[in-house]
Amino acid sequence: MSMPQTTGPQTGHRASKSLLEVDAGTRRRNRAEARFRSYGIAAIGVAVLALVLLVTSVLSNGLGAFRQTFVIMDITLAADTLDPSGTGDVDAMKRVSTIGYGKLLKTALIADLESRGIPTEGMSEKEIAGLLSKEAPAQLRNMVLADPSLIGQTIRFKTYATGRVDGYFKGRVSMESAERDSNVTPAQLELADRMRAKGLMSVGFNWGFLFGPDASELRPEAAGLGIAILGSAYMMILVLVLALPIGVAASIYLEEFAPQNRWTDLIEVNIANLAAVPSIVFGILGLALFINFMGLPQSAPVVGALVLTLMTLPTIIIATRASLKSVPPSIRSAALGVGASKMQTVFHHVLPLAMPGILTGTIIGLAQALGETAPLLLIGMVAFVRDFPSAPPEGFMDPAAALPVQVYNWTQRADPAFVERASGAIIVLLAFLLTMNIVAIVLRRRFERRW
Amino acid sequence: MTVGLILLIVLAIALSGYVLGRRRSLRMVGGDIRKLHSLPGFYGQSVLIFAAVPALLVMLGWMLLQPPLVDRHVARLITEADIAEGSSRDLVMSDVRRIADGLDQMMAAENLSEDALQALDAGDSDIRAKLGNVGIALGSDVRSAVFEAAKVYRDSAATGRTLMTLAVIGLALTGAVFGYLRIAPEYRARNVAETSVKALLILSSFVAVLTTVGIVLSLLFESLHFFRLYPAREFFFNLTWNPQFRGGSDLGIFPLLWGTLYVSFVALVFAVPVGLMAAIYLAEYASKPVRAVAKPLIEILAGIPTIVYGLFALITIGPLLRDYFAQPLGLGASSSSVMTAGLVMGIMLIPFVSSLSDDVINAVPQAVRDGSYGLGATQSETIRQVILPAALPGIVGAILLAASRAIGETMIVVMGAGAAAKLSLNPFEAMTTITVKIVSQLTGDTEFASPETLVAFALGLSLFVVTLGLNVIALYVVRKYREQYE
């Protein structure tokens, strides 16, 4: 250890110098001090900067997903094409495929453009129809099949514009990029501009993004988070139902009853290690145990929930034990003193007092579980799911997606519009996490007791 | 009967047992509870426990054991001749299961009676098309033996389910009656109830142990399975990773291990200085208000899911590094690279390093600082020469924990590091890691008999061993250090 040489009897002329005058050595040491301090500030700056960069990157990429370009057109649902048998029988009408509806949409859009005086010279019919999402015919077909009385009427139909046009209004697609793009032409974008000016196209909040199902690779504009949010909600419910009782019971045993012996040590070491096992290993466990061995269905929320429960347990146990430990022994002594049994002491007195801490820990554990992706990939939740799972309890066995996995899924698709969707999904995920953490903080602030 | 319904019935029996038991205990002493050994509620509880616990345990065991037993029974019906060229017993069995699942839907769609189904033979009617109509798509036509096996499978599963329903509900009723009849004023209901509750508590605390056992067993068994198909020496020492779905793959772990260590190294090189300096500043220099703002801000980084970091790597950091560093310097043209994944993972690790280091720095007693100041040392000299050496074991522990986290991290590397297994020193090149390959070998339609799939379990086992080792060392170091000042 080398101490800086600032003092020492060997420097002879030292006595003649004032203490207030700063010599070279002291200056060097002060500079080192300032330098060291600035490193600290820089480190904090780097960390905060990274956070800011992360948040702005997600927000700037993802906010667009909540707004969407819609085409609002008048369409006459001609009875002779949609209901060729003329009986109004839904089964017969199902024979008309989306291709038939596509043709209807095309003629309706062209007629609409004409009646509003929007010029389309030089464009083929196919190009004009290409402004509509590929989802539009299916949307119209579902609408008609759900309500056959619409046939023969002229209705105002609102549907998605194609992803490229939507990207054009959000600045993702430009005239130059359209030149090179086989999916859109500059003429189409100009037409979109004219349609927007005449009110045939508009940009508005997209509820379909929050509540609709996922859509295939070719129709990013129709892709929604509905199934993913529902799947995540199912999993969180199951995780709560499974992990909270098991975690609390385990903690009560370890904290209040367990004798100091080898078994207890083994359990404690196990919990500490489980908390640090990589999440993907839990995914492998889920695949081998729940799917291959027990034969539970792939992509089902129940399997995801089981895996996430095992992952969340250590968090809940650690929080619960800390919270039980903070209840002062005088409470226990008082209860035991008036004749309560050990079990009554714990369940009637200690546990209620520890509850705020337990709930806080549980919510934080759930928040972790909500954002977990890797184990869910392995148990098949990456599958493309288009049908909403049914209501619980059967719904727990139906295939579903999960929020973070949906994000991953979208990043694997080619169309750049899915990047916007993925960032939008991240915003939804972060909003849920923020809410959960705020609830946890409020709980802690309001109910935490200091003894 | 569905599992949910059985559960509800057992629950109903148990609850009515509670009410009746409580009432019986009161009636026996004519409402004078002083004559009872325990409070009336405990008598109710004891009946509830006798009704519910054995029944639920039997149900759980039955549900675990029935599928493998039925499988084994049905598998015996399938002879070698029924297994098509290039297929395997496992594949045929999974077809059998899927057909069995689809039979009920098919019966509903075709209006078949039970007898008609039994008479149906795969040889003369087009089962595959009929199953396709109800959403069970099969790869090939259904062979007679397979179809017969599916029928047997369905029958045995149904019989098993009926037997289970009877056994569970019967057991619940017997238990309830048994518990009810045992009630007497001198019966020590409280002791019975509390002992059972304690047993439940102990059982819950064993879930953690069972999880570890489950992880170890599933990894070990499947890895052994893999090593029987692919030599272990090749796995550990082969320098190429090149899976081929037609066989003859090279499955050496080395390139993956290299990628993992390289990415983790970059991450730690970024995270350790930043995290450590941030912790030092927060613990030693920062004023209270600064600390109150900066510490939670840094800890937010720890609460962000890794998928968010992955997306950040994919859409922001990756292109940024490619356009401003890799391409101008001529080092590569890929946006996913070791550097991308490493940097983003470094950001993720900052809070791990900083909060753990913060704890250990704060644990150094104030007297040590005061002694150093008293000798004339400046604050930074005290930190560098007194506090850091004293806190070193704890900091090393923190770094080891961060390293284990980095090695096991999945989403950031899946989205930021690339998929090509390479042995290269260039940090701007795409490389791949153990976790990436576990994901890619196990997602999608996989067949569990091929070494290309099973290798994921061997990779998982290696990962588990490495991270577990790091954690054990880290926890040991940290614990040893804590004792020093306590």
PDB file of C-alpha atoms in Angstrom, chain A residues 1-4 29-30 32-44 46-48 50-51 53-55 57-58 61 245-254 257 263 266-267 269-282 284-285 287-289 292-295 298 310 313 317 339-344 347 367 370-374 377-378 382 393-394 404-405 407-408 411-412 419 422-423 426 429-430 433 437, chain B residues 4 39 42 63-64 67-68 190 194-195 197-198 200-202 204-209 211-215 218-219 222 270 273-275 277-278 280-282 285 290 294 297-298 300-301 303-309 311-312 314-317 320 347 350 375-381 383-386 388-389 401 404-405 408-411 414-415 435 438-439 442-444 446 448 456-457 460-461 463-464 467-468 471-472 475 479:
ATOM      1  CA  MET A   1       0.000   0.000   0.000  1.00  0.00           C
ATOM      2  CA  SER A   2       1.728   3.211  -1.083  1.00  0.00           C
ATOM      3  CA  MET A   3       0.782   6.344   0.771  1.00  0.00           C
ATOM      4  CA  PRO A   4       1.245   9.603  -1.117  1.00  0.00           C
ATOM      5  CA  ARG A  29      -4.085  14.012  -4.822  1.00  0.00           C
ATOM      6  CA  ASN A  30      -6.949  16.456  -5.180  1.00  0.00           C
ATOM      7  CA  ALA A  32      -7.072  12.173  -8.397  1.00  0.00           C
ATOM      8  CA  GLU A  33      -9.961  12.660  -6.006  1.00  0.00           C
ATOM      9  CA  ALA A  34     -11.911  14.740  -8.544  1.00  0.00           C
ATOM     10  CA  ARG A  35     -11.144  12.233 -11.279  1.00  0.00           C
ATOM     11  CA  PHE A  36     -12.364   9.318  -9.198  1.00  0.00           C
ATOM     12  CA  ARG A  37     -15.526  11.153  -8.327  1.00  0.00           C
ATOM     13  CA  SER A  38     -16.220  11.954 -11.978  1.00  0.00           C
ATOM     14  CA  TYR A  39     -15.829   8.268 -12.851  1.00  0.00           C
ATOM     15  CA  GLY A  40     -18.634   7.567 -10.427  1.00  0.00           C
ATOM     16  CA  ILE A  41     -20.845  10.254 -11.932  1.00  0.00           C
ATOM     17  CA  ALA A  42     -20.028   8.974 -15.411  1.00  0.00           C
ATOM     18  CA  ALA A  43     -20.974   5.432 -14.428  1.00  0.00           C
ATOM     19  CA  ILE A  44     -24.343   6.558 -13.143  1.00  0.00           C
ATOM     20  CA  VAL A  46     -24.063   5.655 -18.471  1.00  0.00           C
ATOM     21  CA  ALA A  47     -26.629   3.581 -16.614  1.00  0.00           C
ATOM     22  CA  VAL A  48     -29.299   6.269 -16.733  1.00  0.00           C
ATOM     23  CA  ALA A  50     -28.928   3.365 -21.239  1.00  0.00           C
ATOM     24  CA  LEU A  51     -32.315   3.383 -19.540  1.00  0.00           C
ATOM     25  CA  LEU A  53     -32.187   5.160 -24.699  1.00  0.00           C
ATOM     26  CA  LEU A  54     -34.016   1.894 -24.124  1.00  0.00           C
ATOM     27  CA  VAL A  55     -37.284   3.570 -23.245  1.00  0.00           C
ATOM     28  CA  SER A  57     -36.249   3.391 -28.584  1.00  0.00           C
ATOM     29  CA  VAL A  58     -39.242   1.289 -27.555  1.00  0.00           C
ATOM     30  CA  ASN A  61     -40.795   2.483 -32.513  1.00  0.00           C
ATOM     31  CA  PRO A 245     -50.234 -20.902  -1.214  1.00  0.00           C
ATOM     32  CA  ILE A 246     -47.270 -23.193  -1.822  1.00  0.00           C
ATOM     33  CA  GLY A 247     -44.765 -20.384  -1.341  1.00  0.00           C
ATOM     34  CA  VAL A 248     -46.374 -19.085   1.828  1.00  0.00           C
ATOM     35  CA  ALA A 249     -46.758 -22.586   3.267  1.00  0.00           C
ATOM     36  CA  ALA A 250     -43.129 -23.406   2.549  1.00  0.00           C
ATOM     37  CA  SER A 251     -41.940 -20.153   4.096  1.00  0.00           C
ATOM     38  CA  ILE A 252     -44.061 -20.637   7.216  1.00  0.00           C
ATOM     39  CA  TYR A 253     -42.583 -24.064   7.703  1.00  0.00           C
ATOM     40  CA  LEU A 254     -39.004 -22.910   7.156  1.00  0.00           C
ATOM     41  CA  PHE A 257     -41.388 -24.678  12.483  1.00  0.00           C
ATOM     42  CA  TRP A 263     -32.986 -31.421   5.852  1.00  0.00           C
ATOM     43  CA  LEU A 266     -30.878 -28.862   2.126  1.00  0.00           C
ATOM     44  CA  ILE A 267     -34.183 -27.127   1.430  1.00  0.00           C
ATOM     45  CA  VAL A 269     -29.707 -24.304  -0.248  1.00  0.00           C
ATOM     46  CA  ASN A 270     -32.109 -25.624  -2.858  1.00  0.00           C
ATOM     47  CA  ILE A 271     -34.247 -22.509  -2.803  1.00  0.00           C
ATOM     48  CA  ALA A 272     -31.211 -20.236  -3.029  1.00  0.00           C
ATOM     49  CA  ASN A 273     -29.919 -22.170  -6.028  1.00  0.00           C
ATOM     50  CA  LEU A 274     -33.267 -22.406  -7.788  1.00  0.00           C
ATOM     51  CA  ALA A 275     -33.457 -18.617  -7.727  1.00  0.00           C
ATOM     52  CA  ALA A 276     -30.328 -18.526  -9.870  1.00  0.00           C
ATOM     53  CA  VAL A 277     -31.011 -21.374 -12.312  1.00  0.00           C
ATOM     54  CA  PRO A 278     -31.244 -19.963 -15.870  1.00  0.00           C
ATOM     55  CA  SER A 279     -34.857 -19.632 -16.943  1.00  0.00           C
ATOM     56  CA  ILE A 280     -34.318 -21.742 -20.048  1.00  0.00           C
ATOM     57  CA  VAL A 281     -33.515 -24.737 -17.847  1.00  0.00           C
ATOM     58  CA  PHE A 282     -37.014 -24.461 -16.395  1.00  0.00           C
ATOM     59  CA  ILE A 284     -36.411 -27.832 -20.532  1.00  0.00           C
ATOM     60  CA  LEU A 285     -37.929 -29.197 -17.316  1.00  0.00           C
ATOM     61  CA  LEU A 287     -40.855 -29.880 -21.870  1.00  0.00           C
ATOM     62  CA  ALA A 288     -39.469 -33.099 -20.431  1.00  0.00           C
ATOM     63  CA  LEU A 289     -41.759 -33.407 -17.406  1.00  0.00           C
ATOM     64  CA  ASN A 292     -43.311 -35.501 -22.690  1.00  0.00           C
ATOM     65  CA  PHE A 293     -43.838 -37.390 -19.460  1.00  0.00           C
ATOM     66  CA  MET A 294     -47.226 -36.240 -18.217  1.00  0.00           C
ATOM     67  CA  GLY A 295     -48.659 -35.697 -21.695  1.00  0.00           C
ATOM     68  CA  GLN A 298     -48.276 -28.046 -25.992  1.00  0.00           C
ATOM     69  CA  LEU A 310     -41.693 -23.214 -10.212  1.00  0.00           C
ATOM     70  CA  LEU A 313     -41.605 -19.859  -5.989  1.00  0.00           C
ATOM     71  CA  ILE A 317     -40.456 -17.712  -0.552  1.00  0.00           C
ATOM     72  CA  GLY A 339     -52.817 -20.104  25.365  1.00  0.00           C
ATOM     73  CA  ALA A 340     -52.732 -20.138  21.578  1.00  0.00           C
ATOM     74  CA  SER A 341     -51.080 -23.124  19.977  1.00  0.00           C
ATOM     75  CA  LYS A 342     -48.051 -22.609  17.755  1.00  0.00           C
ATOM     76  CA  MET A 343     -50.260 -23.048  14.689  1.00  0.00           C
ATOM     77  CA  GLN A 344     -52.830 -20.548  15.936  1.00  0.00           C
ATOM     78  CA  PHE A 347     -52.086 -18.243  11.363  1.00  0.00           C
ATOM     79  CA  ALA A 367     -44.254  -9.299 -12.676  1.00  0.00           C
ATOM     80  CA  LEU A 370     -45.156 -12.044 -16.830  1.00  0.00           C
ATOM     81  CA  GLY A 371     -42.028 -10.919 -18.674  1.00  0.00           C
ATOM     82  CA  GLU A 372     -40.434 -14.357 -18.892  1.00  0.00           C
ATOM     83  CA  THR A 373     -39.999 -15.609 -22.447  1.00  0.00           C
ATOM     84  CA  ALA A 374     -37.376 -18.306 -22.841  1.00  0.00           C
ATOM     85  CA  LEU A 377     -40.571 -20.846 -26.213  1.00  0.00           C
ATOM     86  CA  LEU A 378     -39.628 -24.403 -25.337  1.00  0.00           C
ATOM     87  CA  VAL A 382     -44.480 -19.871 -30.238  1.00  0.00           C
ATOM     88  CA  PRO A 393     -61.183 -23.889 -16.734  1.00  0.00           C
ATOM     89  CA  GLU A 394     -61.245 -25.585 -20.184  1.00  0.00           C
ATOM     90  CA  PRO A 404     -43.505 -11.669 -24.423  1.00  0.00           C
ATOM     91  CA  VAL A 405     -43.572 -14.645 -26.769  1.00  0.00           C
ATOM     92  CA  VAL A 407     -43.114 -10.010 -29.234  1.00  0.00           C
ATOM     93  CA  TYR A 408     -40.494 -12.597 -30.126  1.00  0.00           C
ATOM     94  CA  THR A 411     -39.592  -9.978 -34.547  1.00  0.00           C
ATOM     95  CA  GLN A 412     -39.029 -13.222 -36.474  1.00  0.00           C
ATOM     96  CA  VAL A 419     -41.175  -4.462 -35.779  1.00  0.00           C
ATOM     97  CA  ALA A 422     -43.438  -5.871 -31.530  1.00  0.00           C
ATOM     98  CA  SER A 423     -42.442  -2.545 -29.983  1.00  0.00           C
ATOM     99  CA  ILE A 426     -43.528  -4.214 -25.494  1.00  0.00           C
ATOM    100  CA  LEU A 429     -46.120  -5.374 -21.508  1.00  0.00           C
ATOM    101  CA  LEU A 430     -44.234  -2.563 -19.798  1.00  0.00           C
ATOM    102  CA  LEU A 433     -45.378  -4.337 -15.336  1.00  0.00           C
ATOM    103  CA  ASN A 437     -44.916  -2.536  -9.518  1.00  0.00           C
TER     104      ASN A 437
ATOM    105  CA  GLY B   4     -62.617 -29.991 -12.502  1.00  0.00           C
ATOM    106  CA  LEU B  39     -62.775 -25.770  19.686  1.00  0.00           C
ATOM    107  CA  PHE B  42     -61.174 -28.189  14.850  1.00  0.00           C
ATOM    108  CA  MET B  63     -53.430 -38.794 -13.115  1.00  0.00           C
ATOM    109  CA  LEU B  64     -49.653 -39.093 -13.089  1.00  0.00           C
ATOM    110  CA  PRO B  67     -51.019 -42.112 -19.100  1.00  0.00           C
ATOM    111  CA  PRO B  68     -47.724 -44.048 -18.968  1.00  0.00           C
ATOM    112  CA  ARG B 190     -56.899 -29.873  17.447  1.00  0.00           C
ATOM    113  CA  GLU B 194     -52.619 -29.106  13.407  1.00  0.00           C
ATOM    114  CA  THR B 195     -50.445 -32.113  12.655  1.00  0.00           C
ATOM    115  CA  VAL B 197     -51.576 -28.705   8.539  1.00  0.00           C
ATOM    116  CA  LYS B 198     -47.948 -29.033   9.528  1.00  0.00           C
ATOM    117  CA  LEU B 200     -48.971 -29.838   4.395  1.00  0.00           C
ATOM    118  CA  LEU B 201     -46.467 -27.105   5.213  1.00  0.00           C
ATOM    119  CA  ILE B 202     -43.600 -29.588   5.086  1.00  0.00           C
ATOM    120  CA  SER B 204     -44.956 -27.482   0.285  1.00  0.00           C
ATOM    121  CA  SER B 205     -41.398 -26.808   1.330  1.00  0.00           C
ATOM    122  CA  PHE B 206     -40.359 -29.963  -0.476  1.00  0.00           C
ATOM    123  CA  VAL B 207     -41.614 -28.576  -3.770  1.00  0.00           C
ATOM    124  CA  ALA B 208     -38.329 -26.709  -4.111  1.00  0.00           C
ATOM    125  CA  VAL B 209     -36.348 -29.906  -3.597  1.00  0.00           C
ATOM    126  CA  THR B 211     -38.073 -29.100  -8.628  1.00  0.00           C
ATOM    127  CA  THR B 212     -34.325 -29.486  -8.393  1.00  0.00           C
ATOM    128  CA  VAL B 213     -34.651 -33.260  -8.525  1.00  0.00           C
ATOM    129  CA  GLY B 214     -36.941 -32.905 -11.543  1.00  0.00           C
ATOM    130  CA  ILE B 215     -34.488 -30.655 -13.335  1.00  0.00           C
ATOM    131  CA  SER B 218     -34.894 -34.830 -16.761  1.00  0.00           C
ATOM    132  CA  LEU B 219     -31.576 -33.342 -17.893  1.00  0.00           C
ATOM    133  CA  GLU B 222     -32.299 -37.221 -21.816  1.00  0.00           C
ATOM    134  CA  PHE B 270     -18.984  -3.294 -19.781  1.00  0.00           C
ATOM    135  CA  PRO B 273     -16.694  -1.074 -14.173  1.00  0.00           C
ATOM    136  CA  VAL B 274     -19.945   0.802 -14.688  1.00  0.00           C
ATOM    137  CA  GLY B 275     -21.818  -1.095 -11.989  1.00  0.00           C
ATOM    138  CA  MET B 277     -18.278   2.756  -9.984  1.00  0.00           C
ATOM    139  CA  ALA B 278     -21.986   3.500  -9.752  1.00  0.00           C
ATOM    140  CA  ILE B 280     -19.129   3.324  -5.099  1.00  0.00           C
ATOM    141  CA  TYR B 281     -20.530   6.705  -5.996  1.00  0.00           C
ATOM    142  CA  LEU B 282     -23.929   5.914  -4.545  1.00  0.00           C
ATOM    143  CA  TYR B 285     -20.289  10.213  -2.441  1.00  0.00           C
ATOM    144  CA  VAL B 290     -29.256  11.978  -5.522  1.00  0.00           C
ATOM    145  CA  ALA B 294     -30.417   7.367  -8.987  1.00  0.00           C
ATOM    146  CA  LEU B 297     -33.544   4.440 -11.705  1.00  0.00           C
ATOM    147  CA  ILE B 298     -30.712   1.944 -11.984  1.00  0.00           C
ATOM    148  CA  ILE B 300     -35.541  -0.242 -13.005  1.00  0.00           C
ATOM    149  CA  LEU B 301     -33.043  -1.799 -15.405  1.00  0.00           C
ATOM    150  CA  GLY B 303     -37.017  -5.138 -13.582  1.00  0.00           C
ATOM    151  CA  ILE B 304     -37.191  -4.878 -17.366  1.00  0.00           C
ATOM    152  CA  PRO B 305     -37.890  -8.270 -18.990  1.00  0.00           C
ATOM    153  CA  THR B 306     -35.100  -9.658 -21.127  1.00  0.00           C
ATOM    154  CA  ILE B 307     -37.312  -9.744 -24.207  1.00  0.00           C
ATOM    155  CA  VAL B 308     -37.290  -5.919 -24.090  1.00  0.00           C
ATOM    156  CA  TYR B 309     -33.492  -5.934 -24.071  1.00  0.00           C
ATOM    157  CA  LEU B 311     -35.747  -6.137 -29.017  1.00  0.00           C
ATOM    158  CA  PHE B 312     -33.515  -3.187 -28.090  1.00  0.00           C
ATOM    159  CA  LEU B 314     -32.315  -6.146 -32.509  1.00  0.00           C
ATOM    160  CA  ILE B 315     -33.731  -2.804 -33.623  1.00  0.00           C
ATOM    161  CA  THR B 316     -31.483  -0.167 -32.050  1.00  0.00           C
ATOM    162  CA  ILE B 317     -28.052  -1.258 -30.851  1.00  0.00           C
ATOM    163  CA  LEU B 320     -26.205   1.351 -34.683  1.00  0.00           C
ATOM    164  CA  ILE B 347     -26.712  -2.906 -19.609  1.00  0.00           C
ATOM    165  CA  ILE B 350     -25.365  -3.122 -14.381  1.00  0.00           C
ATOM    166  CA  LEU B 375      -4.383   8.976   8.885  1.00  0.00           C
ATOM    167  CA  GLY B 376      -4.883  11.750   6.320  1.00  0.00           C
ATOM    168  CA  ALA B 377      -6.129   9.789   3.341  1.00  0.00           C
ATOM    169  CA  THR B 378      -8.528  11.436   0.922  1.00  0.00           C
ATOM    170  CA  GLN B 379     -11.926   9.883   0.229  1.00  0.00           C
ATOM    171  CA  SER B 380     -10.856   8.211  -3.014  1.00  0.00           C
ATOM    172  CA  GLU B 381      -7.684   6.899  -1.406  1.00  0.00           C
ATOM    173  CA  ILE B 383     -12.060   3.774  -1.128  1.00  0.00           C
ATOM    174  CA  ARG B 384      -9.312   2.386  -3.302  1.00  0.00           C
ATOM    175  CA  GLN B 385      -6.932   1.252  -0.652  1.00  0.00           C
ATOM    176  CA  VAL B 386      -9.106   0.399   2.323  1.00  0.00           C
ATOM    177  CA  LEU B 388     -12.342  -2.019  -1.863  1.00  0.00           C
ATOM    178  CA  PRO B 389      -9.800  -4.508  -0.505  1.00  0.00           C
ATOM    179  CA  LEU B 401     -23.343 -14.051  -9.899  1.00  0.00           C
ATOM    180  CA  SER B 404     -23.722 -16.887 -14.168  1.00  0.00           C
ATOM    181  CA  ARG B 405     -26.652 -14.695 -15.164  1.00  0.00           C
ATOM    182  CA  GLY B 408     -27.702 -18.437 -18.776  1.00  0.00           C
ATOM    183  CA  GLU B 409     -29.295 -15.437 -20.498  1.00  0.00           C
ATOM    184  CA  THR B 410     -31.380 -16.435 -23.493  1.00  0.00           C
ATOM    185  CA  MET B 411     -33.530 -13.808 -25.168  1.00  0.00           C
ATOM    186  CA  VAL B 414     -31.346 -15.204 -29.398  1.00  0.00           C
ATOM    187  CA  MET B 415     -32.246 -11.799 -30.808  1.00  0.00           C
ATOM    188  CA  THR B 435     -28.876 -21.032 -24.961  1.00  0.00           C
ATOM    189  CA  ILE B 438     -31.196 -25.004 -26.987  1.00  0.00           C
ATOM    190  CA  VAL B 439     -34.033 -22.813 -28.232  1.00  0.00           C
ATOM    191  CA  LEU B 442     -36.224 -27.593 -29.292  1.00  0.00           C
ATOM    192  CA  THR B 443     -38.724 -25.235 -30.921  1.00  0.00           C
ATOM    193  CA  GLY B 444     -40.915 -26.184 -33.804  1.00  0.00           C
ATOM    194  CA  THR B 446     -39.373 -31.906 -33.094  1.00  0.00           C
ATOM    195  CA  PHE B 448     -37.563 -36.772 -29.692  1.00  0.00           C
ATOM    196  CA  ALA B 456     -30.392 -29.652 -26.413  1.00  0.00           C
ATOM    197  CA  PHE B 457     -30.650 -31.618 -23.174  1.00  0.00           C
ATOM    198  CA  GLY B 460     -28.906 -27.713 -20.950  1.00  0.00           C
ATOM    199  CA  LEU B 461     -27.074 -30.022 -18.576  1.00  0.00           C
ATOM    200  CA  LEU B 463     -25.376 -24.922 -18.810  1.00  0.00           C
ATOM    201  CA  PHE B 464     -26.950 -26.041 -15.549  1.00  0.00           C
ATOM    202  CA  THR B 467     -24.211 -21.807 -13.684  1.00  0.00           C
ATOM    203  CA  LEU B 468     -24.797 -23.910 -10.590  1.00  0.00           C
ATOM    204  CA  ASN B 471     -23.590 -19.731  -7.983  1.00  0.00           C
ATOM    205  CA  VAL B 472     -22.349 -22.089  -5.327  1.00  0.00           C
ATOM    206  CA  LEU B 475     -22.786 -17.718  -2.465  1.00  0.00           C
ATOM    207  CA  ARG B 479     -21.389 -15.744   2.973  1.00  0.00           C
TER     208      ARG B 479
END
